[in-house]
Coordinates of C-alpha atoms in Angstrom, one line a residue:
X88 CA -2.8 25.4 -1.5
X89 CA -3.8 24.4 2.0
X90 CA -2.3 21.4 3.6
X91 CA -5.8 19.7 3.9
X92 CA -6.7 20.3 0.3
X93 CA -3.1 19.0 -0.6
X94 CA -3.7 15.8 1.4
X95 CA -7.2 15.4 0.1
X96 CA -5.9 15.7 -3.3
X97 CA -3.1 13.0 -3.1
X98 CA -5.6 10.6 -1.3
X99 CA -7.9 11.1 -4.1
X100 CA -5.3 10.4 -7.0
X101 CA -4.2 7.3 -4.9
X102 CA -7.6 6.0 -5.3
X103 CA -8.1 6.6 -8.7
X104 CA -4.8 4.7 -9.8
X105 CA -5.9 1.7 -7.5
X106 CA -9.0 1.5 -8.9
X107 CA -7.6 1.7 -12.6
X108 CA -5.3 -1.1 -11.8
X109 CA -7.5 -3.4 -10.2
X110 CA -10.1 -2.7 -13.5
X111 CA -7.2 -3.4 -15.8
X112 CA -6.2 -6.4 -13.8
X113 CA -9.6 -8.0 -13.8
X114 CA -9.9 -7.7 -17.6
X115 CA -6.4 -8.5 -18.5
X116 CA -6.0 -11.9 -16.4
X117 CA -8.3 -13.9 -18.5
X118 CA -6.9 -12.5 -21.8
X119 CA -3.3 -13.2 -20.9
X120 CA -4.3 -16.7 -19.5
X121 CA -5.7 -17.6 -22.8
X122 CA -3.1 -16.0 -24.8
X123 CA -0.1 -17.3 -23.2
X124 CA -1.4 -21.2 -22.2
X125 CA -1.2 -22.6 -18.5
X126 CA 2.5 -23.3 -18.9
X127 CA 3.7 -19.7 -19.7
X128 CA 1.0 -18.2 -17.5
X129 CA 2.3 -20.0 -14.6
X130 CA 5.9 -19.0 -15.3
X131 CA 4.9 -15.4 -15.5
X132 CA 3.1 -15.8 -12.2
X133 CA 6.3 -17.0 -10.7
X134 CA 8.2 -14.1 -12.2
X135 CA 6.0 -11.8 -10.7
X136 CA 6.5 -13.2 -7.2
X137 CA 10.1 -13.4 -7.6
X138 CA 9.9 -9.5 -8.9
X139 CA 7.9 -8.8 -5.8
X140 CA 10.6 -10.3 -3.5
X141 CA 13.4 -8.6 -5.5
X142 CA 11.7 -5.2 -4.3
X143 CA 12.6 -6.0 -0.6
X144 CA 16.2 -4.9 -1.7
X145 CA 14.9 -1.2 -1.8
X146 CA 16.2 -1.3 1.8
X147 CA 13.5 1.5 2.3
X148 CA 15.6 4.4 0.6
X149 CA 12.9 5.9 -1.0
X150 CA 11.1 6.4 2.2
X151 CA 14.4 8.3 3.4
X152 CA 14.2 10.3 0.4
X153 CA 10.5 11.6 1.3
X154 CA 11.1 12.3 4.6
X155 CA 14.0 14.6 4.0
X156 CA 12.7 16.3 0.8
X157 CA 9.4 16.6 2.6
X158 CA 11.5 18.9 5.3
X159 CA 13.5 20.9 3.0
X160 CA 12.7 24.6 2.6
X161 CA 13.3 26.7 -0.4
X162 CA 15.4 29.5 1.7
X163 CA 17.7 26.6 3.5
X164 CA 21.1 25.2 2.2
X165 CA 20.3 22.7 -0.8
X166 CA 23.9 21.2 -0.7
X167 CA 22.7 18.8 2.0
X168 CA 19.4 17.5 0.0
X169 CA 21.5 17.1 -3.3
X170 CA 23.9 14.9 -0.9
X171 CA 21.3 12.9 0.1
X172 CA 19.8 12.4 -3.5
X173 CA 22.9 11.7 -5.1
X174 CA 23.8 9.2 -2.4
X175 CA 20.5 7.6 -2.7
X176 CA 21.1 7.4 -6.3
X177 CA 24.3 6.1 -5.9
X178 CA 22.9 3.4 -3.3
X179 CA 20.0 2.3 -6.0
X180 CA 22.7 1.8 -8.4
X181 CA 24.5 -0.7 -6.3
X182 CA 21.5 -2.2 -5.1
X183 CA 20.1 -2.5 -8.9
X184 CA 23.5 -4.4 -9.6
X185 CA 23.0 -6.9 -7.0
X186 CA 19.3 -7.2 -8.0
X187 CA 20.4 -8.1 -11.9
X188 CA 23.1 -10.2 -10.7
X189 CA 20.6 -12.3 -8.9
X190 CA 18.7 -12.3 -11.9
X191 CA 21.3 -14.0 -13.8
X192 CA 21.9 -16.7 -11.5
X193 CA 18.4 -17.5 -11.2
X194 CA 18.1 -17.5 -15.0
X195 CA 20.7 -20.1 -14.8
X196 CA 19.1 -22.3 -12.0
X197 CA 15.5 -21.7 -13.0
X198 CA 14.9 -24.6 -15.0
X199 CA 16.3 -26.9 -12.6
X200 CA 14.0 -25.6 -9.6
X201 CA 10.7 -25.4 -11.9
X202 CA 9.8 -28.4 -14.2
X203 CA 10.1 -26.9 -17.6
X204 CA 10.1 -28.5 -20.9
X205 CA 13.4 -28.5 -22.5
X206 CA 12.2 -26.3 -25.3
X207 CA 11.0 -23.4 -22.8
X208 CA 14.4 -23.3 -21.2
X209 CA 15.9 -20.5 -23.2
X210 CA 12.5 -18.4 -23.4
X211 CA 12.3 -18.7 -19.5
X212 CA 16.0 -17.7 -18.9
X213 CA 15.4 -14.6 -21.1
X214 CA 12.4 -13.6 -19.5
X215 CA 14.1 -14.0 -15.6
X216 CA 16.6 -11.7 -17.0
X217 CA 14.0 -8.9 -18.6
X218 CA 12.4 -9.1 -15.2
X219 CA 15.7 -8.5 -13.5
X220 CA 16.5 -5.4 -15.8
X221 CA 12.7 -4.2 -15.1
X222 CA 13.6 -4.2 -11.2
X223 CA 16.8 -2.6 -11.7
X224 CA 15.7 0.5 -13.5
X225 CA 12.6 0.9 -11.0
X226 CA 15.2 0.7 -8.2
X227 CA 17.4 3.5 -9.6
X228 CA 14.3 5.5 -10.6
X229 CA 12.7 5.3 -7.1
X230 CA 14.7 8.3 -6.1
X231 CA 12.9 10.5 -8.4
X232 CA 9.6 8.7 -7.2
X233 CA 10.6 9.8 -3.9
X234 CA 11.4 13.3 -4.8
X235 CA 7.7 13.9 -6.1
X236 CA 6.2 12.1 -3.1
X237 CA 8.2 14.3 -0.7
X238 CA 7.1 17.3 -2.4
X239 CA 3.8 16.1 -1.8
X240 CA 2.8 15.7 -5.6
X241 CA 1.3 12.2 -5.7
X242 CA -1.2 13.4 -8.2
X243 CA 1.5 13.6 -10.6
X244 CA 3.2 10.5 -9.7
X245 CA -0.3 8.9 -10.2
X246 CA -1.4 10.5 -13.2
X247 CA 1.8 9.3 -14.9
X248 CA 1.2 6.0 -13.6
X249 CA -2.4 5.6 -14.7
X250 CA -1.3 7.0 -18.5
X251 CA 1.6 4.3 -18.4
X252 CA -1.0 1.7 -17.3
X253 CA -3.4 2.4 -20.3
X254 CA -0.5 2.3 -22.3
X255 CA 0.8 -1.1 -21.1
X256 CA -2.8 -2.3 -21.8
X257 CA -2.9 -1.4 -25.1
X258 CA 0.7 -2.9 -26.2
X259 CA -0.3 -6.2 -24.2
X260 CA -3.6 -6.8 -26.3
X261 CA -1.8 -5.8 -29.5
X262 CA 1.1 -7.9 -29.3
X263 CA -0.5 -10.8 -27.7
X264 CA -3.0 -10.8 -30.4
X265 CA -0.3 -10.5 -33.1
X266 CA 0.6 -13.9 -31.8
X267 CA 3.6 -12.8 -29.5
X268 CA 4.4 -14.5 -26.3
X269 CA 6.2 -14.4 -23.0
X270 CA 9.3 -12.6 -23.9
X271 CA 7.0 -9.7 -25.7
X272 CA 5.2 -9.5 -22.3
X273 CA 8.3 -9.2 -20.3
X274 CA 9.8 -6.4 -22.8
X275 CA 6.5 -4.5 -22.3
X276 CA 7.0 -4.7 -18.8
X277 CA 10.7 -3.3 -19.2
X278 CA 9.6 -0.8 -21.5
X279 CA 6.8 0.8 -19.8
X280 CA 8.3 0.9 -16.6
X281 CA 11.2 2.7 -18.2
X282 CA 9.2 5.1 -20.0
X283 CA 7.0 5.8 -16.8
X284 CA 10.4 6.5 -14.7
X285 CA 11.6 8.7 -17.3
X286 CA 8.7 10.9 -17.1
X287 CA 8.7 10.8 -13.4
X288 CA 12.4 12.0 -13.5
X289 CA 11.6 15.2 -15.7
X290 CA 8.7 16.3 -13.6
X291 CA 10.8 15.8 -10.3
X292 CA 13.6 17.7 -11.6
X293 CA 11.1 20.6 -12.9
X294 CA 9.4 20.9 -9.8
X295 CA 12.3 21.0 -7.6
X296 CA 13.3 24.1 -9.7
X297 CA 10.0 25.4 -9.5
X298 CA 10.3 25.3 -5.9
X299 CA 13.6 26.9 -6.0
X300 CA 15.5 23.8 -4.9
X301 CA 17.7 22.9 -7.7
X302 CA 18.8 19.5 -8.1
X303 CA 22.5 18.7 -9.2
X304 CA 24.8 15.6 -8.7
X305 CA 27.5 15.8 -6.2
X306 CA 30.9 14.2 -7.0
X307 CA 31.7 14.0 -3.4
X308 CA 34.4 11.5 -2.2
X309 CA 33.0 8.2 -0.6
X310 CA 34.5 8.9 2.7
X311 CA 32.8 12.2 2.8
X312 CA 29.5 10.3 1.9
X313 CA 29.8 8.1 4.7
X314 CA 27.6 10.4 7.4
X315 CA 24.9 10.6 4.5
X316 CA 25.0 6.9 4.1
X317 CA 24.6 6.5 7.8
X318 CA 21.7 9.0 7.9
X319 CA 20.0 7.4 5.1
X320 CA 21.0 3.9 6.6
X321 CA 19.5 5.0 10.2
X322 CA 16.3 5.6 8.7
X323 CA 15.7 3.0 6.0
X324 CA 17.0 0.0 8.0
X325 CA 13.7 0.2 10.2
X326 CA 11.6 0.4 6.6
X327 CA 13.3 -2.8 5.7
X328 CA 12.5 -4.7 9.0
X329 CA 9.0 -3.3 8.9
X330 CA 8.8 -4.8 5.3
X331 CA 10.1 -7.9 5.9
X332 CA 7.6 -8.1 8.7
X333 CA 4.7 -7.6 6.7
X334 CA 5.8 -9.9 4.1
X335 CA 6.1 -12.7 6.8
X336 CA 2.6 -11.6 8.4
X337 CA 0.6 -11.6 5.1
X338 CA 2.2 -13.9 3.0
X339 CA 3.3 -16.9 5.2
X340 CA -0.6 -18.1 6.2
X341 CA -1.1 -20.1 2.9
X342 CA 2.5 -21.4 3.4
X343 CA 1.3 -22.8 6.9
X344 CA -2.1 -24.2 5.6
X345 CA -0.3 -25.8 2.5
X346 CA 2.3 -27.6 4.6
X347 CA 0.2 -28.6 7.8
X348 CA -3.0 -29.2 5.4
X349 CA -3.5 -29.5 1.9
X350 CA -3.0 -26.8 -1.2
X351 CA -6.9 -27.4 -1.8
X352 CA -7.3 -25.8 1.9
X353 CA -5.2 -22.8 1.2
X354 CA -8.0 -21.7 -1.6
X355 CA -10.7 -21.5 1.2
X356 CA -8.4 -19.2 3.3
X357 CA -7.0 -17.2 0.3
X358 CA -10.8 -16.1 -0.8
X359 CA -11.3 -14.4 2.5
X360 CA -7.9 -13.2 2.6
X361 CA -8.0 -11.7 -0.7
X362 CA -11.0 -9.4 0.3
X363 CA -9.2 -8.4 3.4
X364 CA -6.1 -7.5 1.1
X365 CA -8.2 -5.2 -1.1
X366 CA -9.4 -3.2 1.8
X367 CA -5.7 -3.0 3.4
X368 CA -4.4 -1.8 -0.2
X369 CA -6.8 0.8 -0.1
X370 CA -6.4 1.7 3.6
X371 CA -2.1 1.7 3.1
X372 CA -2.5 4.3 -0.1
X373 CA -4.9 6.3 1.5
X374 CA -2.4 6.7 4.4
X375 CA 0.7 6.9 2.6
X376 CA 0.1 10.4 1.6
X377 CA 0.4 11.3 5.5
X378 CA 4.2 10.8 5.6
X379 CA 5.3 13.8 3.8
X380 CA 2.8 16.1 5.6
X381 CA 4.0 14.9 9.2
X382 CA 7.5 15.5 8.1
X383 CA 7.0 18.9 7.0
X384 CA 4.9 19.7 10.1
X385 CA 7.8 18.3 12.3
X386 CA 10.5 20.4 10.5
X387 CA 8.4 23.3 11.6
X388 CA 8.0 22.3 14.9
X389 CA 4.5 22.4 14.7
X390 CA 3.5 19.0 16.4
X391 CA 0.2 20.2 17.5
X392 CA -0.6 19.5 13.5
X393 CA 0.9 16.2 13.4
X394 CA -1.0 15.3 16.3
X395 CA -4.3 16.8 14.5
X396 CA -3.5 14.6 11.4
X397 CA -2.9 11.5 13.5
X398 CA -6.7 11.8 15.2
X399 CA -8.2 13.1 11.7
X400 CA -6.3 10.7 9.5
X401 CA -7.1 7.8 12.0
X402 CA -10.7 8.8 12.3
X403 CA -10.7 8.9 8.3
X404 CA -9.6 5.6 7.8
X405 CA -11.8 4.0 10.0
X406 CA -14.7 5.7 8.7
X407 CA -13.8 4.7 5.4
X408 CA -13.3 1.2 5.9
X409 CA -15.7 0.5 8.6
X410 CA -19.0 -0.2 6.4
X411 CA -16.9 -2.5 4.1
X412 CA -15.6 -4.4 7.5
X413 CA -19.5 -4.6 8.5
X414 CA -20.6 -6.1 5.3
X415 CA -18.0 -8.6 5.7
X416 CA -19.0 -9.4 8.9
X417 CA -22.8 -9.3 8.5
X418 CA -23.1 -10.4 5.1
X419 CA -19.9 -12.2 4.3
X420 CA -20.8 -15.9 4.3
X421 CA -23.6 -15.2 1.9
X422 CA -21.5 -12.8 -0.4
X423 CA -18.8 -15.6 -0.9
X424 CA -21.8 -18.1 -1.6
X425 CA -23.1 -16.1 -4.3
X426 CA -19.4 -15.1 -5.8
X427 CA -17.6 -18.4 -5.2
X428 CA -20.2 -21.1 -4.7
X429 CA -21.7 -22.4 -2.0
X430 CA -19.2 -25.0 -1.2
X431 CA -16.9 -22.0 0.0
X432 CA -19.6 -20.1 2.0
X433 CA -18.9 -21.7 5.4
X434 CA -15.2 -22.0 5.8
X435 CA -14.1 -19.0 3.9
X436 CA -17.0 -17.0 5.5
X437 CA -15.6 -17.9 9.3
X438 CA -12.2 -16.6 8.4
X439 CA -13.6 -13.4 6.9
X440 CA -15.6 -13.0 9.8
X441 CA -12.4 -13.3 12.0
X442 CA -10.3 -11.4 9.9
X443 CA -12.7 -8.6 9.3
X444 CA -13.5 -8.0 13.0
X445 CA -9.6 -7.7 13.4
X446 CA -9.4 -5.3 10.5
X447 CA -12.1 -3.2 11.9
X448 CA -10.1 -3.0 15.2
X449 CA -6.7 -2.4 13.9
X450 CA -7.4 -0.1 11.2
X451 CA -5.9 3.2 13.1
X452 CA -2.5 1.0 13.0
X453 CA -1.8 2.4 9.3
X454 CA -2.4 6.2 10.3
X455 CA -0.1 5.8 13.2
X456 CA 2.6 3.9 11.2
X457 CA 2.5 6.6 8.6
X458 CA 2.7 9.3 11.2
X459 CA 5.6 7.8 12.9
X460 CA 7.5 7.2 9.6
X461 CA 7.0 10.9 9.0
X462 CA 8.5 11.9 12.4
X463 CA 11.5 9.3 12.2
X464 CA 10.2 7.4 14.8
X465 CA 9.2 4.1 12.8
X466 CA 11.7 2.0 14.9
X467 CA 8.9 1.5 17.1
X468 CA 6.7 -0.1 14.2
X469 CA 9.8 -2.1 13.0
X470 CA 10.1 -3.9 16.2
X471 CA 6.5 -4.5 16.8
X472 CA 6.1 -5.9 13.3
X473 CA 8.7 -8.7 13.9
X474 CA 7.4 -9.7 17.1
X475 CA 3.7 -9.7 15.5
X476 CA 5.1 -12.0 12.5
X477 CA 6.9 -14.4 15.3
X478 CA 3.7 -14.5 17.2
X479 CA 1.5 -14.9 14.2
X480 CA 3.6 -18.0 12.9
X481 CA 3.9 -19.6 16.4
X482 CA 0.2 -19.4 17.2
X483 CA -0.9 -20.4 13.6
X484 CA 1.4 -23.4 13.8
X485 CA -0.3 -24.3 17.0
X486 CA -4.0 -23.5 16.5
X487 CA -4.0 -25.2 13.0
X488 CA -3.5 -28.6 14.5
X489 CA -6.9 -28.4 16.4
X490 CA -8.7 -25.9 14.4
X491 CA -7.7 -25.7 10.7
X492 CA -7.8 -22.6 8.8
X493 CA -9.8 -20.7 11.2
X494 CA -6.8 -21.4 13.6
X495 CA -4.7 -19.5 11.2
X496 CA -6.8 -16.7 11.1
X497 CA -6.9 -16.8 15.0
X498 CA -3.3 -16.7 14.4
X499 CA -3.2 -13.5 12.8
X500 CA -5.9 -11.8 14.9
X501 CA -4.4 -12.4 18.6
X502 CA -1.1 -10.9 17.8
X503 CA -2.3 -8.0 15.7
X504 CA -5.0 -7.1 18.2
X505 CA -2.6 -7.5 21.3
X506 CA 0.4 -5.2 19.6
X507 CA -1.3 -3.2 16.8
X508 CA -4.3 -2.4 18.5
X509 CA -3.5 -2.3 22.3
X510 CA 0.2 -1.7 22.4
X511 CA 0.9 0.6 19.3
X512 CA -1.0 3.6 20.2
X513 CA 0.2 3.4 24.1
X514 CA 3.8 3.2 23.1
X515 CA 3.0 5.9 20.3
X516 CA 2.0 8.3 22.9
X517 CA 5.8 8.8 24.0
X518 CA 6.6 10.7 20.7
X519 CA 3.3 11.8 19.5
X520 CA 1.9 13.3 22.9
X521 CA -2.0 12.8 21.9
X522 CA -4.6 12.3 24.4
X523 CA -5.7 8.8 24.7
X524 CA -9.0 9.7 25.7
X525 CA -9.5 12.0 23.0
X526 CA -8.1 9.4 20.4
X527 CA -10.4 6.6 21.8
X528 CA -13.5 9.1 21.4
X529 CA -12.8 10.2 18.1
X530 CA -11.4 7.3 16.2
X531 CA -13.2 4.5 17.7
X532 CA -16.4 5.7 19.9
X533 CA -18.1 7.8 17.9
X534 CA -17.6 5.9 14.4
X535 CA -18.7 3.0 16.0
X536 CA -21.8 4.4 17.6
X537 CA -22.8 6.1 14.1
X538 CA -22.4 2.9 12.7
X539 CA -25.2 1.1 15.0
X540 CA -28.0 2.0 12.4
X541 CA -26.2 0.7 9.5
X542 CA -25.0 -2.9 11.2
X543 CA -28.7 -3.2 11.9
X544 CA -30.0 -2.5 8.7
X545 CA -27.5 -5.2 7.1
X546 CA -28.6 -7.7 9.4
X547 CA -32.1 -7.1 8.9
X548 CA -31.7 -7.1 4.9
X549 CA -29.5 -10.2 5.0
X550 CA -32.2 -12.1 7.0
X551 CA -35.3 -10.7 5.4
X552 CA -34.1 -10.3 1.5
X553 CA -31.5 -13.1 0.6
X554 CA -30.1 -13.1 -2.7
X555 CA -28.6 -15.0 -5.2
X556 CA -27.1 -12.5 -7.6
X557 CA -24.2 -10.3 -6.9
X558 CA -25.9 -7.3 -8.8
X559 CA -28.6 -7.5 -6.3
X560 CA -26.2 -7.7 -3.4
X561 CA -24.1 -4.8 -4.6
X562 CA -27.7 -2.8 -5.3
X563 CA -28.4 -3.5 -1.5
X564 CA -25.2 -2.2 -0.1
X565 CA -25.4 0.9 -2.0
X566 CA -28.9 1.7 -1.0
X567 CA -27.9 0.9 2.5
X568 CA -24.7 3.3 2.3
X569 CA -26.6 6.7 2.7
X570 CA -27.9 5.6 6.0
X571 CA -24.5 5.1 7.2
X572 CA -23.1 8.5 5.8
X573 CA -26.1 10.2 7.2
X574 CA -25.4 9.1 11.1
X575 CA -21.8 9.7 10.3
X576 CA -21.9 13.2 9.4
X577 CA -24.7 13.8 12.4
X578 CA -22.6 12.1 15.0
X579 CA -19.0 12.2 14.0
X580 CA -18.8 15.6 13.1
X581 CA -19.5 19.0 14.4
X582 CA -20.9 21.9 12.6
X583 CA -17.1 23.4 12.1
X584 CA -16.1 19.9 10.9
X585 CA -18.5 19.8 8.5
X586 CA -18.2 23.1 6.9
X587 CA -14.3 22.4 6.4
X588 CA -14.8 18.9 4.7
X589 CA -17.3 20.5 2.6
X590 CA -15.1 23.3 2.0
X591 CA -12.3 20.9 0.7
X592 CA -14.6 18.5 -1.2
X593 CA -16.2 21.3 -3.1
X594 CA -13.2 22.6 -4.4
X595 CA -12.8 19.5 -6.4
X596 CA -16.6 19.6 -7.7
X597 CA -16.7 21.6 -11.3
X598 CA -18.5 24.7 -10.7
X599 CA -18.5 24.7 -6.7
X600 CA -16.5 26.8 -4.9
X601 CA -15.1 26.3 -1.4
X602 CA -17.3 28.0 1.4

């Protein structure tokens, strides 16, 4: 299979998983709330937040596994790769024990931190420990998920995830309908996660075997593993720094608003932030498939293909997200008014305007980041993220005093534009050697030119045909999209590009074949 088709297959499978998870979450949320009640659901939400922070203990080891697996060739000596995988298992086992220990400690102190009725203390402690067990097994099995991703089989990884998402849905519906409560929900999370990971384990073993890269656990003395641990550390430490920076950038705004203003003000910001977060997740999962591809090309010393991957990936991400951002900018106030209520239209709409423009400009950062991960130059991203997080916090704290929640939006926008829009491409050229003029033309200039008719059309429809219905709003957007696609195809792609992309897409259409 060609590299282009592999990347496209992986992107489609990532999209499918995201859509399935969003749909299931949308359906399950009210059911779980009414089944558990406000108290238990509140405890459950806190547990999910706790789980999210424990995953920072990953330390980026999976990203290391992805890189080294993707660079491995069948004819090469497999011993070093197995040393890396075995060392990863050892590291994750230790990290898992740390996560479990933290869970037991939290289970003990949790009732003293959160106001819980005495009758619910035992249940809460059991749920905390079960959540810790879920994280522990996920961390250990992360190695095998990394193997599948390194082999560029995101389709298998996502297929398994979708199957177990529906299994989880069915189990929750059955057991909560039978009257079981919070402990049952935690047990389902643990059982489904373990089942999912066991299937991933067997798939990764079988595919390695088919690639003539047999996996075996190496029983090397600890002293002999030190160089491997150092190699993993040198790569993963910057993954960890990047993750910490992202966490600080995207999840401290609400805290700043809550402290400096009020809890109710957080809601107005969060409405706009959630719309941006959905788009950000889509772009992130789309670009995640580029890391192993870049590692493979770099391993073959095909840096021209790495640079082409950067340009094509950045342009694809920009073109995919651009119409959404345009709708946010031109029709965002009206959409929020219809969706959440008129009282949110002004404040939340203004925040959305600032964040959407920032998102448009910074879209290529996701592709550049994943390419730098692939060629092991992600130290640059880690440092920029930390600087961005510090500036974000500082500027937001200053601007919120005079401008309220819109000041926090500018506090996010200013450092992101300065560092991720301007500095990142300039600094990345040192490692990737791409033409800045070509990058700006292909990624920014041509897509923005192609979007002008769509922008004008969206402004005209919004002013001439205002609607009070979500259904009509989405129908208007769907009717406008062909205009966007027509001008994108005409302006952004030459004849060879159109033939190439149609050839890839047609392979996924039943009854069609690549031309």
